[in-house]
CSV table of C-alpha atoms in Angstrom, one decimal:
chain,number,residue,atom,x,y,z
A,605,UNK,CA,0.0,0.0,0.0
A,606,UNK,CA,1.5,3.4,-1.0
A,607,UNK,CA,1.4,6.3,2.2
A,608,UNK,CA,2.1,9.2,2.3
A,609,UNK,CA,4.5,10.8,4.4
A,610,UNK,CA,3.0,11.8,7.5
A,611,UNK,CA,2.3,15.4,9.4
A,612,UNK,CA,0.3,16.6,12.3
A,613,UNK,CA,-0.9,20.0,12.7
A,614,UNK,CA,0.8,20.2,16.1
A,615,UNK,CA,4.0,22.5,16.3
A,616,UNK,CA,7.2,20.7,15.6
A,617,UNK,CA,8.8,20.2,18.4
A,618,UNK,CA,12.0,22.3,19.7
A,619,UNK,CA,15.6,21.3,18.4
A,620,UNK,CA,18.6,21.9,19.8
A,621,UNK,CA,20.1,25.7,19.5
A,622,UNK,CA,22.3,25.0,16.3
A,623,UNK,CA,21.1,21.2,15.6
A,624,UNK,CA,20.1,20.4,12.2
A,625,UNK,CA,18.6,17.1,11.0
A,626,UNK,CA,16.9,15.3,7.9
A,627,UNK,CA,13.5,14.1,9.5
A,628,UNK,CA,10.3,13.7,7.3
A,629,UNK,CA,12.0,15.1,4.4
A,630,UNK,CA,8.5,16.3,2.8
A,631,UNK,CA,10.3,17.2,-0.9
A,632,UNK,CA,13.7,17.3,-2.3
A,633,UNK,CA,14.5,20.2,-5.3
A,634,UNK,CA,17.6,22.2,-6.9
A,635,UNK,CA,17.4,25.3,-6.9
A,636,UNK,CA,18.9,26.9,-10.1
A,637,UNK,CA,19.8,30.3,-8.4
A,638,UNK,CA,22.6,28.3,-7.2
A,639,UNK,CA,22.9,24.8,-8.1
A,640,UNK,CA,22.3,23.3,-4.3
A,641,UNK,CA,20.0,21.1,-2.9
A,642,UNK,CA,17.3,22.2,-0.9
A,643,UNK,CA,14.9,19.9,1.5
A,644,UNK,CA,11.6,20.8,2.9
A,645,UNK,CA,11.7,19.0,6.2
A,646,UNK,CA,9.5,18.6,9.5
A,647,UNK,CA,11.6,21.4,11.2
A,648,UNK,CA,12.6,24.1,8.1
A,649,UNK,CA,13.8,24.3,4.6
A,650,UNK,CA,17.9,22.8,4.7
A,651,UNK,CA,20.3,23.4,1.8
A,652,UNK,CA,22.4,19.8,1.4
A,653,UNK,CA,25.5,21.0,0.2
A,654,UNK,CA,27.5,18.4,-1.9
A,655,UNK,CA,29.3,17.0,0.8
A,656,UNK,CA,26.6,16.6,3.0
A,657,UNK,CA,26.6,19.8,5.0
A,658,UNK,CA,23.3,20.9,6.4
A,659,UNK,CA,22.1,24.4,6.8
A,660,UNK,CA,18.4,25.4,8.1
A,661,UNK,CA,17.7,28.8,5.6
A,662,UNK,CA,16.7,31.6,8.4
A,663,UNK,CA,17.3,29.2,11.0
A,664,UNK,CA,13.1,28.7,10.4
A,665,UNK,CA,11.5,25.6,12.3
A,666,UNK,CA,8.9,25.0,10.3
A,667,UNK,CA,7.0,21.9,9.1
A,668,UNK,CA,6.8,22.4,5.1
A,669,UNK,CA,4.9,20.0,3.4
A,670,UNK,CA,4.3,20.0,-0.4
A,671,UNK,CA,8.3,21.7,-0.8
A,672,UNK,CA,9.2,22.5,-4.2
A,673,UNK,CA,11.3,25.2,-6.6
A,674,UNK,CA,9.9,26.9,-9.4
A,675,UNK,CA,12.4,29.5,-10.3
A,676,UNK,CA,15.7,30.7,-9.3
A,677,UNK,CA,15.2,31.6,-5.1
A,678,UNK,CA,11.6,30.7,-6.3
A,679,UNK,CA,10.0,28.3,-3.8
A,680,UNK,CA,6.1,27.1,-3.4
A,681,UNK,CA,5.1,25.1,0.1
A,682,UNK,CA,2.4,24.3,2.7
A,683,UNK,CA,2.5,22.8,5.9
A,684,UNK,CA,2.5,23.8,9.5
A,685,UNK,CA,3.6,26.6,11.5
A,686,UNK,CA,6.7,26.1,14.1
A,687,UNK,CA,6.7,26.5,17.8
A,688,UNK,CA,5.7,30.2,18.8
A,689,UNK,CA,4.4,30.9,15.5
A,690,UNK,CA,0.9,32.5,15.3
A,691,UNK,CA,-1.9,31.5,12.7
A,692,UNK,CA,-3.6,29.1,11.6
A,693,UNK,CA,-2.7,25.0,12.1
A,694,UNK,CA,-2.5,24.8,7.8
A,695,UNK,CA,-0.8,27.4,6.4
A,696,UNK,CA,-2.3,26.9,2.8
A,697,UNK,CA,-0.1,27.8,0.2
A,698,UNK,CA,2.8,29.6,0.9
A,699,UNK,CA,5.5,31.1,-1.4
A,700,UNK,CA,9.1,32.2,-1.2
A,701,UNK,CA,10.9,34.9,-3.7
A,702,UNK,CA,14.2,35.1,-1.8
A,703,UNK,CA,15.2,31.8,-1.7
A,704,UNK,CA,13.4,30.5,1.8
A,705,UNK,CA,14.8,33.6,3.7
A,706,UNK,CA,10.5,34.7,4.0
A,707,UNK,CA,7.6,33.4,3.2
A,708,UNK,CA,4.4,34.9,2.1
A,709,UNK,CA,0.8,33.3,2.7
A,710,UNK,CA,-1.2,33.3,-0.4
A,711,UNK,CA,-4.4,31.4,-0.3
A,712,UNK,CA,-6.3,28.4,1.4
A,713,UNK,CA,-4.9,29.8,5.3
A,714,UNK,CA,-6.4,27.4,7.5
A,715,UNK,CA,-7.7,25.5,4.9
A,716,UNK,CA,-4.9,23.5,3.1
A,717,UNK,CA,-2.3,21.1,3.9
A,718,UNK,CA,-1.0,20.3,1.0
A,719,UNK,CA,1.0,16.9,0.7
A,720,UNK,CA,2.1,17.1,-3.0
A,721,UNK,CA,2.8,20.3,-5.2
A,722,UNK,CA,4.0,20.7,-8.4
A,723,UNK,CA,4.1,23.6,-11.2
A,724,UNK,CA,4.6,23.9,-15.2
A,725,UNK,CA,3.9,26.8,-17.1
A,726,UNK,CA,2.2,28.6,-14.3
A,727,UNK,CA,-0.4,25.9,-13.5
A,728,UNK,CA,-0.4,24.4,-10.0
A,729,UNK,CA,-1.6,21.4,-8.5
A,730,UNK,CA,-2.2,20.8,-4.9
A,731,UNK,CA,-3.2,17.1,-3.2
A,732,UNK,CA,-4.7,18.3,0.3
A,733,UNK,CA,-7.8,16.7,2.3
A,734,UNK,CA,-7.9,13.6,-0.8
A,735,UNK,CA,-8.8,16.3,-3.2
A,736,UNK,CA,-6.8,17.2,-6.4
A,737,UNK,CA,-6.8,20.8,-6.4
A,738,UNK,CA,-5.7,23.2,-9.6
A,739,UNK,CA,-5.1,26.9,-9.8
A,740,UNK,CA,-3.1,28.9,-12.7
A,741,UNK,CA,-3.2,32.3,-10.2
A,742,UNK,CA,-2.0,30.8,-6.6
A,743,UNK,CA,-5.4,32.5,-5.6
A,744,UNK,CA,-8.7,30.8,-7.0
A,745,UNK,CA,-8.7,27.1,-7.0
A,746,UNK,CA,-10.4,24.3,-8.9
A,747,UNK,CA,-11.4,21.1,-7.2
A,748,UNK,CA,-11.1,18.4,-9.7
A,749,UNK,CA,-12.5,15.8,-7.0
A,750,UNK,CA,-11.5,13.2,-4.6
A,751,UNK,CA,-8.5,11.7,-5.4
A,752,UNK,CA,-6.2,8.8,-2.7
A,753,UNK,CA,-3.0,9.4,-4.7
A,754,UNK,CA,0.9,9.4,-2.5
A,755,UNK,CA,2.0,11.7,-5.3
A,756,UNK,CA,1.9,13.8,-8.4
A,757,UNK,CA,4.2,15.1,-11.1
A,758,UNK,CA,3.6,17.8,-14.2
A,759,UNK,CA,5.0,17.4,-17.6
A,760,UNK,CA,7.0,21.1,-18.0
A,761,UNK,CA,6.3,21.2,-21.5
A,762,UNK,CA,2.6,20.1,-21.3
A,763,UNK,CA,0.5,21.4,-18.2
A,764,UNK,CA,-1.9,19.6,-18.5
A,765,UNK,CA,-0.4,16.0,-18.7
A,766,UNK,CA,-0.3,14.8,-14.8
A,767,UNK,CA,1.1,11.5,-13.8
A,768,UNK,CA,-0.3,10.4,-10.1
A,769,UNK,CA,0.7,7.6,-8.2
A,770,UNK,CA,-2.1,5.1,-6.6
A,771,UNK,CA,-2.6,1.9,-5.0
A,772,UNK,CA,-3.4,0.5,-7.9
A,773,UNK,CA,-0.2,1.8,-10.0
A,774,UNK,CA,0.8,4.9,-12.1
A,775,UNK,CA,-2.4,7.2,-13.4
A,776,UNK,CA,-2.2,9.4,-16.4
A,777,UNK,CA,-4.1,12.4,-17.1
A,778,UNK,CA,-4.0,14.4,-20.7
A,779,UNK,CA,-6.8,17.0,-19.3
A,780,UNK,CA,-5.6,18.5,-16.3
A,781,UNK,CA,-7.1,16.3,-13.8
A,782,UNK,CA,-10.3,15.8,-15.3
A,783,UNK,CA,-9.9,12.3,-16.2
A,784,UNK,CA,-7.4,9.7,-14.9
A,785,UNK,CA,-6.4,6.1,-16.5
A,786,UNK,CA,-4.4,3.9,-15.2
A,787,UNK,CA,-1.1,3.5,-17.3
A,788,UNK,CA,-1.0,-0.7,-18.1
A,789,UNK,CA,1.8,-2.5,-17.0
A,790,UNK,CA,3.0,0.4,-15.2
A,791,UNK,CA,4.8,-0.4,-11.9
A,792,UNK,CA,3.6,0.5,-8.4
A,793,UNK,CA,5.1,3.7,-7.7
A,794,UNK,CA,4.9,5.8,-4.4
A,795,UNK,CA,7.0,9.1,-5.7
A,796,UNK,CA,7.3,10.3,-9.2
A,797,UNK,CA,9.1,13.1,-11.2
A,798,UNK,CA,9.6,14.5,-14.2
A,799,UNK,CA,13.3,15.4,-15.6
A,800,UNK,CA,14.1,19.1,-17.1
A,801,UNK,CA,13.7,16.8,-20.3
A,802,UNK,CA,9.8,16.5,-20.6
A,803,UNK,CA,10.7,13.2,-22.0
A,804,UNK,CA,12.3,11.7,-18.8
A,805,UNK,CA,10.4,10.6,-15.7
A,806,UNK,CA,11.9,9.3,-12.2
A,807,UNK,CA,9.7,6.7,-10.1
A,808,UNK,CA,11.0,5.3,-6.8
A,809,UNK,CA,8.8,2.2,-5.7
A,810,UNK,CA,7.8,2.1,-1.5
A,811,UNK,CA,10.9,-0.6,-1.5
A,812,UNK,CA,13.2,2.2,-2.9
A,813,UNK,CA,13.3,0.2,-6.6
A,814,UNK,CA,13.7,3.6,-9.1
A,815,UNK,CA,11.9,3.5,-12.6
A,816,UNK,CA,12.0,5.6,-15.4
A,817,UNK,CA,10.3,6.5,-18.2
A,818,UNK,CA,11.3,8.3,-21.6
A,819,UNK,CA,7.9,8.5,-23.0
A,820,UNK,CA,5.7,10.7,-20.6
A,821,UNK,CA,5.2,8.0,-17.9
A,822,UNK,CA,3.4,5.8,-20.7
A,823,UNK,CA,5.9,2.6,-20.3
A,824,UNK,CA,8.8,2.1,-17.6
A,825,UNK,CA,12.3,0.2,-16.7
A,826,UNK,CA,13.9,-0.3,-14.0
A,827,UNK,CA,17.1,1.2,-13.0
A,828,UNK,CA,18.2,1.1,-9.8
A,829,UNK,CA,17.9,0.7,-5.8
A,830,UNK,CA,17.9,4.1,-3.4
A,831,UNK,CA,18.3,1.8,-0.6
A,832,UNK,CA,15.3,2.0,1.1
A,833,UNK,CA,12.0,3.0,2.1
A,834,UNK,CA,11.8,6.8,-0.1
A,835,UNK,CA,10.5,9.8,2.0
A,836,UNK,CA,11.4,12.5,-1.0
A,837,UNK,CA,12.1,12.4,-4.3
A,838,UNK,CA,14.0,15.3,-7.0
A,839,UNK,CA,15.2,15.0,-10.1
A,840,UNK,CA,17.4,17.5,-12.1
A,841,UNK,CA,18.6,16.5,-15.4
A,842,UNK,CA,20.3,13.2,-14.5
A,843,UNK,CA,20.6,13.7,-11.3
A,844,UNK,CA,18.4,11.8,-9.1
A,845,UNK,CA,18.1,12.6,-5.2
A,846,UNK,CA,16.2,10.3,-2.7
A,847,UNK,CA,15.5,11.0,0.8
A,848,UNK,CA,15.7,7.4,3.0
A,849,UNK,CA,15.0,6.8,6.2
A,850,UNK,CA,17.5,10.1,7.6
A,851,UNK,CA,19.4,9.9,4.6
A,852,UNK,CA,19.5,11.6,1.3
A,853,UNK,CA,21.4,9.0,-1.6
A,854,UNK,CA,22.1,11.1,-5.3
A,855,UNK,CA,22.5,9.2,-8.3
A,856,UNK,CA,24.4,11.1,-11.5
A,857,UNK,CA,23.4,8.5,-13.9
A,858,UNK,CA,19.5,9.3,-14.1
A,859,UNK,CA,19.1,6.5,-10.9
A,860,UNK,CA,20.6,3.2,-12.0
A,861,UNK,CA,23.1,4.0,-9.3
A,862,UNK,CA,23.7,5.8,-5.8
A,863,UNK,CA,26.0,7.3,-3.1
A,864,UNK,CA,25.5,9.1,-0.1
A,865,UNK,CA,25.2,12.4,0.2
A,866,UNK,CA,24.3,13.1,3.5
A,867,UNK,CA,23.1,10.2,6.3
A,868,UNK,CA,22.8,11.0,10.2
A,869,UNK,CA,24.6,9.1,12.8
């Protein structure tokens, strides 16, 4: 059964003056301003620099679900505010323009969590409350319906192709959400994203088995092993990063093999 990674709406809990970790890595993204990669975690947004050094931006301990980058510095999120923060349990969707240093609250406050996010071309999907959600203004949103997905992915060439992943495999959508088939022979998936290159997707299975497709998501092969259980999942040209279990492995060779990057004692 595919899960999603888990939240509360309580306030994280307290960390150590100084302390960073990798727990509940809630998405995994480079950010083209500078070339590093940046996790949305239980307790902030932390650059991993390429040997494994962790930095918390603004020192912010935050829960930010739904993490990804959009632009240079450009960052979209959701979640749950941190421990003597004020507001609202859901913060809805929230956006960065300075690279995670602050954060601006632009619709569903209170409403929203979302789990899943992605963009092309100015559309935006949401998964939040088993509904796929769909807005092209970060204002107004369209509820396309009830939807038990784990996660979602955007072609960057077509908006309104979607890939989804379910219980019952890989789902493709050509209309935005409106309609959903299931992709035959597909394997069962729990994260999904697409490459720079439209053409290239990256799967990781719940046993950390990645996939990939060159065709839009329509047939798949296997590549590699992440080493476990996946919490997160980014891809940048052929580089493939997987959170695991307080861990984060990078493959260079589009995920038929990995190394550690970071992993906690």
């Amino acid at each position: 059964m595919l899960t999603i990674a888990g939240c509360t709406s309580e306030a994280p809990a307290a960390t150590v003056a100084g302390e960073v970790t990798l727990e509940h890595v809630h998405g995994l993204a480079v950010d083209p301003a500078d070339g590093e990669l940046y996790a949305g975690t239980h307790y902030g947004v932390v650059r991993v620099s390429d040997d494994g050094e962790l930095t918390r931006i603004a020192d912010r301990v935050r829960d930010f679900m739904g993490f990804t980058v959009i632009g240079p510095k450009h960052y979209l999120a959701s979640g749950h505010p941190g421990e003597g923060d004020s507001g609202p349990s859901n913060l809805g969707l929230i956006e960065s323009t300075d690279g995670g240093q602050t954060w601006t609250t632009l619709s569903l406050e209170g409403d929203a969590d979302f789990h899943a996010l992605d963009v092309a071309q100015g559309v935006i999907y949401g998964y939040s409350g088993g509904r796929l959600l769909v807005s092209d203004d970060k204002t107004d949103w369209t509820d396309r319906g009830a939807a038990s997905i784990a996660d979602l992915a955007v072609d960057p060439a077509q908006a309104q192709r979607l890939l989804l992943t379910t219980e019952q495999g890989v789902a493709l959508s050509e209309d935005g959400g409106e309609t959903v088939t299931l992709v035959p022979e597909a394997p069962l998936l729990q994260l999904v994203a697409w490459s720079s290159d439209p053409a290239v997707v990256v799967g990781v299975a719940p046993d950390g088995t990645v996939h990939a497709s060159t065709d839009g998501g329509r047939t798949w092969e296997e590549r590699g092993q992440a080493g476990g259980a996946p919490e997160a999942l980014g891809v940048d040209g052929d580089n493939v990063y997987v959170a695991v279990d307080g861990a984060i492995v990078s493959s260079a060779d589009g995920g038929s093999s990995f190394r550690d990057l970071y992993r906690g004692d």
